[in-house]
Amino acid sequence: MSFFGKNIKKIRGVKGLSQQAFAELFELKRGTLGAYEEGRSEPKIETIIKIANYFSIAIDDLLTNELTVNQLLKFKGDLTTYAEDVKREKFAIVPCITESTANDYITLYNTEGFIKELPTMQLPVNPTKEFRGYTVSSLEMTSHDKGFYPKDVVIGEKVPPTVIKKLNNGTLVFVVVENKLIFRRLYVIKGNAVLRADHKNIEDSSFPLSEIKELWRVRYAFFRRIPEFGDLVEDKLLLIEQELLRMKEKLR
């Protein structure tokens, strides 16, 4: 009987596997496994590699040494210890405001029970910071067919009231203010929060900074489609070209 045959028979004994169960693990016939164990047949290299990898045993040990029960228990123990020692990375759980919860959020934004009932997303972001998801519900943040469309989701990081006035003008935010939940760009002008849409036909909304109940600075975005990331110069040239064509049409 070869070392390989003796070793796989011993592995079966330690693992409590029948010939049939062991054979099925490696897509072998029971008779073929019996032939290996009795030394009547030599296994294919692919089979040797599969068995060695599955039980984390060195191929050399499997083929050239008679493994002891203690060695096999050690392999098993090492695997168990490794699995226990692995530190599982924890993603941050982010509550998400949806279209159906947006109105309630305006009044219940600081109610812990309500926040826990919101749908959540698990994201690889800093779990020590507070994040909130917001589902876009209008076309206010679109311009020239680009920007944010309904069903897109933005992820905001909470901004303390004392830090709001330090944000750069044009920062994307969503804000709870008065009886509204607004997603726009923030401009701080003379103690007021001016919320400006990208769509040219939407008027600015302005509120004293002191009236902002909650503000989230957008850090990430998830699009329901593949957005077009065009070059700004190309966009401008395209607009000029379109304008010239319109002018030509008028002159005809």
mmCIF file of C-alpha atoms in Angstrom:
data_model
loop_
_atom_site.group_PDB
_atom_site.id
_atom_site.type_symbol
_atom_site.label_atom_id
_atom_site.label_comp_id
_atom_site.label_asym_id
_atom_site.label_seq_id
_atom_site.Cartn_x
_atom_site.Cartn_y
_atom_site.Cartn_z
ATOM 1 C CA MET A 1 0.000 0.000 0.000
ATOM 2 C CA SER A 2 1.482 3.380 -0.992
ATOM 3 C CA PHE A 3 1.861 6.248 1.458
ATOM 4 C CA PHE A 4 -0.931 8.042 -0.409
ATOM 5 C CA GLY A 5 -3.314 5.113 0.059
ATOM 6 C CA LYS A 6 -2.467 4.746 3.754
ATOM 7 C CA ASN A 7 -2.806 8.497 4.317
ATOM 8 C CA ILE A 8 -6.189 8.968 2.715
ATOM 9 C CA LYS A 9 -7.483 5.931 4.649
ATOM 10 C CA LYS A 10 -6.195 7.524 7.864
ATOM 11 C CA ILE A 11 -7.711 10.899 6.904
ATOM 12 C CA ARG A 12 -11.073 9.199 6.453
ATOM 13 C CA GLY A 13 -10.770 7.639 9.895
ATOM 14 C CA VAL A 14 -9.896 10.919 11.624
ATOM 15 C CA LYS A 15 -12.620 12.845 9.759
ATOM 16 C CA GLY A 16 -15.206 10.104 10.202
ATOM 17 C CA LEU A 17 -15.824 9.765 6.451
ATOM 18 C CA SER A 18 -16.965 6.602 4.693
ATOM 19 C CA GLN A 19 -15.348 5.604 1.409
ATOM 20 C CA GLN A 20 -18.501 6.722 -0.395
ATOM 21 C CA ALA A 21 -18.589 10.154 1.345
ATOM 22 C CA PHE A 22 -14.882 10.735 0.749
ATOM 23 C CA ALA A 23 -15.155 9.697 -2.902
ATOM 24 C CA GLU A 24 -18.071 12.045 -3.503
ATOM 25 C CA LEU A 25 -16.096 14.971 -2.057
ATOM 26 C CA PHE A 26 -13.591 14.631 -4.875
ATOM 27 C CA GLU A 27 -15.904 13.339 -7.619
ATOM 28 C CA LEU A 28 -14.410 9.837 -7.501
ATOM 29 C CA LYS A 29 -16.016 6.419 -7.728
ATOM 30 C CA ARG A 30 -16.000 4.405 -4.504
ATOM 31 C CA GLY A 31 -14.168 1.577 -6.258
ATOM 32 C CA THR A 32 -11.493 3.982 -7.511
ATOM 33 C CA LEU A 33 -10.903 5.265 -3.968
ATOM 34 C CA GLY A 34 -10.666 1.682 -2.703
ATOM 35 C CA ALA A 35 -8.025 0.965 -5.347
ATOM 36 C CA TYR A 36 -6.024 4.011 -4.190
ATOM 37 C CA GLU A 37 -6.185 2.910 -0.552
ATOM 38 C CA GLU A 38 -5.092 -0.632 -1.406
ATOM 39 C CA GLY A 39 -2.275 0.558 -3.672
ATOM 40 C CA ARG A 40 -3.787 -1.089 -6.747
ATOM 41 C CA SER A 41 -4.039 2.195 -8.621
ATOM 42 C CA GLU A 42 -2.200 5.544 -8.670
ATOM 43 C CA PRO A 43 -4.210 8.773 -8.488
ATOM 44 C CA LYS A 44 -4.088 11.565 -11.034
ATOM 45 C CA ILE A 45 -2.055 14.613 -10.019
ATOM 46 C CA GLU A 46 -5.255 16.716 -10.088
ATOM 47 C CA THR A 47 -6.806 14.420 -7.471
ATOM 48 C CA ILE A 48 -3.722 14.602 -5.245
ATOM 49 C CA ILE A 49 -3.755 18.407 -5.402
ATOM 50 C CA LYS A 50 -7.494 18.578 -4.619
ATOM 51 C CA ILE A 51 -7.151 16.344 -1.545
ATOM 52 C CA ALA A 52 -4.040 18.132 -0.275
ATOM 53 C CA ASN A 53 -5.645 21.551 -0.665
ATOM 54 C CA TYR A 54 -8.948 20.469 0.853
ATOM 55 C CA PHE A 55 -7.319 19.202 4.056
ATOM 56 C CA SER A 56 -4.434 21.750 4.042
ATOM 57 C CA ILE A 57 -1.791 19.042 3.931
ATOM 58 C CA ALA A 58 1.503 19.494 2.065
ATOM 59 C CA ILE A 59 1.609 17.350 -1.086
ATOM 60 C CA ASP A 60 5.043 15.995 -0.097
ATOM 61 C CA ASP A 61 3.674 14.859 3.272
ATOM 62 C CA LEU A 62 0.692 13.242 1.616
ATOM 63 C CA LEU A 63 2.864 11.256 -0.849
ATOM 64 C CA THR A 64 6.132 10.494 0.941
ATOM 65 C CA ASN A 65 5.348 10.130 4.658
ATOM 66 C CA GLU A 66 2.894 8.088 6.639
ATOM 67 C CA LEU A 67 0.874 10.737 8.453
ATOM 68 C CA THR A 68 0.138 10.136 12.115
ATOM 69 C CA VAL A 69 -3.221 10.758 13.743
ATOM 70 C CA ASN A 70 -1.612 13.535 15.802
ATOM 71 C CA GLN A 71 -0.425 15.256 12.614
ATOM 72 C CA LEU A 72 -3.893 15.085 11.114
ATOM 73 C CA LEU A 73 -5.436 16.451 14.297
ATOM 74 C CA LYS A 74 -2.863 19.237 14.210
ATOM 75 C CA PHE A 75 -3.895 20.176 10.668
ATOM 76 C CA LYS A 76 -7.485 20.249 11.807
ATOM 77 C CA GLY A 77 -6.602 22.256 14.898
ATOM 78 C CA ASP A 78 -4.563 24.780 12.936
ATOM 79 C CA LEU A 79 -7.476 25.377 10.586
ATOM 80 C CA THR A 80 -9.909 25.865 13.466
ATOM 81 C CA THR A 81 -7.586 28.259 15.282
ATOM 82 C CA TYR A 82 -6.998 30.246 12.097
ATOM 83 C CA ALA A 83 -10.719 30.588 11.469
ATOM 84 C CA GLU A 84 -11.278 31.797 15.019
ATOM 85 C CA ASP A 85 -8.428 34.295 14.831
ATOM 86 C CA VAL A 86 -9.575 35.884 11.579
ATOM 87 C CA LYS A 87 -10.837 39.394 12.220
ATOM 88 C CA ARG A 88 -13.902 39.882 10.113
ATOM 89 C CA GLU A 89 -14.112 43.336 8.584
ATOM 90 C CA LYS A 90 -17.324 45.065 9.570
ATOM 91 C CA PHE A 91 -18.978 47.385 7.086
ATOM 92 C CA ALA A 92 -20.871 50.406 8.337
ATOM 93 C CA ILE A 93 -24.655 50.048 8.414
ATOM 94 C CA VAL A 94 -26.170 53.132 6.787
ATOM 95 C CA PRO A 95 -29.881 53.984 7.279
ATOM 96 C CA CYS A 96 -31.395 55.156 3.999
ATOM 97 C CA ILE A 97 -34.156 57.709 3.423
ATOM 98 C CA THR A 98 -36.475 56.512 0.664
ATOM 99 C CA GLU A 99 -39.282 58.266 -1.182
ATOM 100 C CA SER A 100 -41.867 56.624 1.073
ATOM 101 C CA THR A 101 -40.087 57.642 4.301
ATOM 102 C CA ALA A 102 -38.916 61.151 3.294
ATOM 103 C CA ASN A 103 -41.964 63.013 4.640
ATOM 104 C CA ASP A 104 -41.832 61.221 7.998
ATOM 105 C CA TYR A 105 -38.083 61.789 8.198
ATOM 106 C CA ILE A 106 -38.615 65.571 8.258
ATOM 107 C CA THR A 107 -40.267 65.349 11.679
ATOM 108 C CA LEU A 108 -38.722 62.135 13.013
ATOM 109 C CA TYR A 109 -35.103 62.648 11.883
ATOM 110 C CA ASN A 110 -33.831 62.607 15.486
ATOM 111 C CA THR A 111 -36.077 59.784 16.719
ATOM 112 C CA GLU A 112 -33.933 56.700 17.311
ATOM 113 C CA GLY A 113 -36.770 54.216 16.902
ATOM 114 C CA PHE A 114 -37.743 55.662 13.512
ATOM 115 C CA ILE A 115 -34.140 55.659 12.247
ATOM 116 C CA LYS A 116 -33.765 51.981 13.200
ATOM 117 C CA GLU A 117 -36.800 51.133 11.072
ATOM 118 C CA LEU A 118 -35.362 52.739 7.921
ATOM 119 C CA PRO A 119 -33.980 50.457 5.189
ATOM 120 C CA THR A 120 -30.218 50.037 5.502
ATOM 121 C CA MET A 121 -27.174 49.638 3.280
ATOM 122 C CA GLN A 122 -23.883 48.034 4.339
ATOM 123 C CA LEU A 123 -20.945 49.947 2.913
ATOM 124 C CA PRO A 124 -17.131 49.859 3.290
ATOM 125 C CA VAL A 125 -16.999 53.317 4.868
ATOM 126 C CA ASN A 126 -15.563 54.493 8.184
ATOM 127 C CA PRO A 127 -17.838 52.878 10.827
ATOM 128 C CA THR A 128 -16.866 55.488 13.430
ATOM 129 C CA LYS A 129 -18.590 58.241 11.431
ATOM 130 C CA GLU A 130 -22.315 58.734 11.004
ATOM 131 C CA PHE A 131 -23.721 58.322 7.500
ATOM 132 C CA ARG A 132 -27.165 58.580 5.982
ATOM 133 C CA GLY A 133 -28.472 57.508 2.584
ATOM 134 C CA TYR A 134 -30.900 59.666 0.609
ATOM 135 C CA THR A 135 -32.922 58.552 -2.409
ATOM 136 C CA VAL A 136 -33.148 61.268 -5.068
ATOM 137 C CA SER A 137 -36.758 62.026 -6.009
ATOM 138 C CA SER A 138 -36.567 64.987 -8.419
ATOM 139 C CA LEU A 139 -34.639 66.408 -11.375
ATOM 140 C CA GLU A 140 -33.414 69.479 -9.475
ATOM 141 C CA MET A 141 -29.807 68.264 -9.553
ATOM 142 C CA THR A 142 -29.602 67.624 -13.296
ATOM 143 C CA SER A 143 -28.017 69.854 -15.919
ATOM 144 C CA HIS A 144 -27.604 69.201 -19.650
ATOM 145 C CA ASP A 145 -28.853 65.623 -19.137
ATOM 146 C CA LYS A 146 -26.219 64.947 -16.483
ATOM 147 C CA GLY A 147 -26.369 64.782 -12.733
ATOM 148 C CA PHE A 148 -28.702 62.990 -10.353
ATOM 149 C CA TYR A 149 -31.945 61.360 -11.392
ATOM 150 C CA PRO A 150 -34.836 59.901 -9.372
ATOM 151 C CA LYS A 151 -33.919 56.571 -7.719
ATOM 152 C CA ASP A 152 -30.219 57.482 -7.516
ATOM 153 C CA VAL A 153 -28.908 57.217 -3.951
ATOM 154 C CA VAL A 154 -26.406 59.568 -2.332
ATOM 155 C CA ILE A 155 -24.596 58.828 0.926
ATOM 156 C CA GLY A 156 -23.980 61.752 3.252
ATOM 157 C CA GLU A 157 -21.690 62.192 6.254
ATOM 158 C CA LYS A 158 -23.233 64.131 9.131
ATOM 159 C CA VAL A 159 -21.901 67.659 9.565
ATOM 160 C CA PRO A 160 -22.023 69.247 13.053
ATOM 161 C CA PRO A 161 -23.792 72.671 13.140
ATOM 162 C CA THR A 162 -20.543 74.459 14.020
ATOM 163 C CA VAL A 163 -18.807 73.071 10.924
ATOM 164 C CA ILE A 164 -21.505 73.895 8.344
ATOM 165 C CA LYS A 165 -20.248 77.436 7.723
ATOM 166 C CA LYS A 166 -16.752 76.071 7.031
ATOM 167 C CA LEU A 167 -17.851 73.881 4.109
ATOM 168 C CA ASN A 168 -16.701 74.898 0.652
ATOM 169 C CA ASN A 169 -19.268 76.681 -1.481
ATOM 170 C CA GLY A 170 -20.894 74.270 -3.911
ATOM 171 C CA THR A 171 -20.672 71.255 -1.588
ATOM 172 C CA LEU A 172 -23.404 68.696 -2.297
ATOM 173 C CA VAL A 173 -25.632 68.297 0.760
ATOM 174 C CA PHE A 174 -29.056 67.156 1.830
ATOM 175 C CA VAL A 175 -30.661 69.134 4.594
ATOM 176 C CA VAL A 176 -33.594 69.032 6.978
ATOM 177 C CA VAL A 177 -34.839 72.621 7.332
ATOM 178 C CA GLU A 178 -38.297 73.967 8.218
ATOM 179 C CA ASN A 179 -40.727 71.341 6.908
ATOM 180 C CA LYS A 180 -38.499 70.275 4.000
ATOM 181 C CA LEU A 181 -35.852 67.746 3.067
ATOM 182 C CA ILE A 182 -33.688 69.305 0.342
ATOM 183 C CA PHE A 183 -30.867 67.908 -1.792
ATOM 184 C CA ARG A 184 -28.791 70.673 -3.412
ATOM 185 C CA ARG A 185 -25.481 72.538 -3.361
ATOM 186 C CA LEU A 186 -24.676 74.627 -0.289
ATOM 187 C CA TYR A 187 -23.467 78.213 -0.399
ATOM 188 C CA VAL A 188 -22.979 80.037 2.909
ATOM 189 C CA ILE A 189 -23.677 83.750 2.374
ATOM 190 C CA LYS A 190 -23.902 86.259 5.231
ATOM 191 C CA GLY A 191 -25.010 83.740 7.816
ATOM 192 C CA ASN A 192 -27.520 82.112 5.493
ATOM 193 C CA ALA A 193 -27.500 78.687 3.922
ATOM 194 C CA VAL A 194 -28.294 79.167 0.246
ATOM 195 C CA LEU A 195 -29.326 75.859 -1.342
ATOM 196 C CA ARG A 196 -28.854 75.940 -5.092
ATOM 197 C CA ALA A 197 -30.052 73.402 -7.660
ATOM 198 C CA ASP A 198 -28.019 72.438 -10.721
ATOM 199 C CA HIS A 199 -31.137 72.762 -12.887
ATOM 200 C CA LYS A 200 -31.190 76.337 -14.180
ATOM 201 C CA ASN A 201 -34.966 76.771 -13.800
ATOM 202 C CA ILE A 202 -35.052 76.135 -10.033
ATOM 203 C CA GLU A 203 -34.849 79.136 -7.725
ATOM 204 C CA ASP A 204 -32.463 79.191 -4.747
ATOM 205 C CA SER A 205 -33.784 78.411 -1.283
ATOM 206 C CA SER A 206 -32.264 80.441 1.543
ATOM 207 C CA PHE A 207 -32.440 79.827 5.291
ATOM 208 C CA PRO A 208 -30.570 81.174 8.337
ATOM 209 C CA LEU A 209 -27.891 78.686 9.376
ATOM 210 C CA SER A 210 -29.536 78.513 12.803
ATOM 211 C CA GLU A 211 -32.669 76.970 11.246
ATOM 212 C CA ILE A 212 -30.882 73.957 9.787
ATOM 213 C CA LYS A 213 -31.944 70.939 11.832
ATOM 214 C CA GLU A 214 -29.661 68.411 10.168
ATOM 215 C CA LEU A 215 -27.143 68.507 7.308
ATOM 216 C CA TRP A 216 -25.356 65.664 5.537
ATOM 217 C CA ARG A 217 -22.386 66.247 3.229
ATOM 218 C CA VAL A 218 -22.556 63.914 0.217
ATOM 219 C CA ARG A 219 -19.542 61.588 0.072
ATOM 220 C CA TYR A 220 -20.664 58.801 -2.251
ATOM 221 C CA ALA A 221 -23.284 58.224 -4.925
ATOM 222 C CA PHE A 222 -24.976 55.161 -6.403
ATOM 223 C CA PHE A 223 -26.527 55.597 -9.834
ATOM 224 C CA ARG A 224 -29.408 53.557 -11.226
ATOM 225 C CA ARG A 225 -27.730 53.828 -14.603
ATOM 226 C CA ILE A 226 -24.202 54.261 -15.946
ATOM 227 C CA PRO A 227 -23.622 58.029 -15.850
ATOM 228 C CA GLU A 228 -21.859 59.817 -18.676
ATOM 229 C CA PHE A 229 -18.582 61.291 -17.539
ATOM 230 C CA GLY A 230 -17.878 63.662 -20.402
ATOM 231 C CA ASP A 231 -14.919 65.984 -20.669
ATOM 232 C CA LEU A 232 -15.852 69.567 -19.730
ATOM 233 C CA VAL A 233 -14.108 70.985 -22.794
ATOM 234 C CA GLU A 234 -15.942 68.522 -25.032
ATOM 235 C CA ASP A 235 -19.224 69.495 -23.389
ATOM 236 C CA LYS A 236 -18.582 73.180 -24.049
ATOM 237 C CA LEU A 237 -17.611 72.536 -27.658
ATOM 238 C CA LEU A 238 -20.770 70.509 -28.127
ATOM 239 C CA LEU A 239 -22.899 73.337 -26.729
ATOM 240 C CA ILE A 240 -21.168 75.858 -29.030
ATOM 241 C CA GLU A 241 -21.716 73.563 -32.002
ATOM 242 C CA GLN A 242 -25.395 73.188 -31.150
ATOM 243 C CA GLU A 243 -25.766 76.954 -30.756
ATOM 244 C CA LEU A 244 -24.101 77.583 -34.138
ATOM 245 C CA LEU A 245 -26.466 75.117 -35.789
ATOM 246 C CA ARG A 246 -29.437 76.912 -34.261
ATOM 247 C CA MET A 247 -28.084 80.267 -35.525
ATOM 248 C CA LYS A 248 -27.685 78.840 -39.050
ATOM 249 C CA GLU A 249 -31.255 77.594 -38.986
ATOM 250 C CA LYS A 250 -32.476 81.080 -38.062
ATOM 251 C CA LEU A 251 -30.512 82.691 -40.921
ATOM 252 C CA ARG A 252 -32.033 80.408 -43.560
#
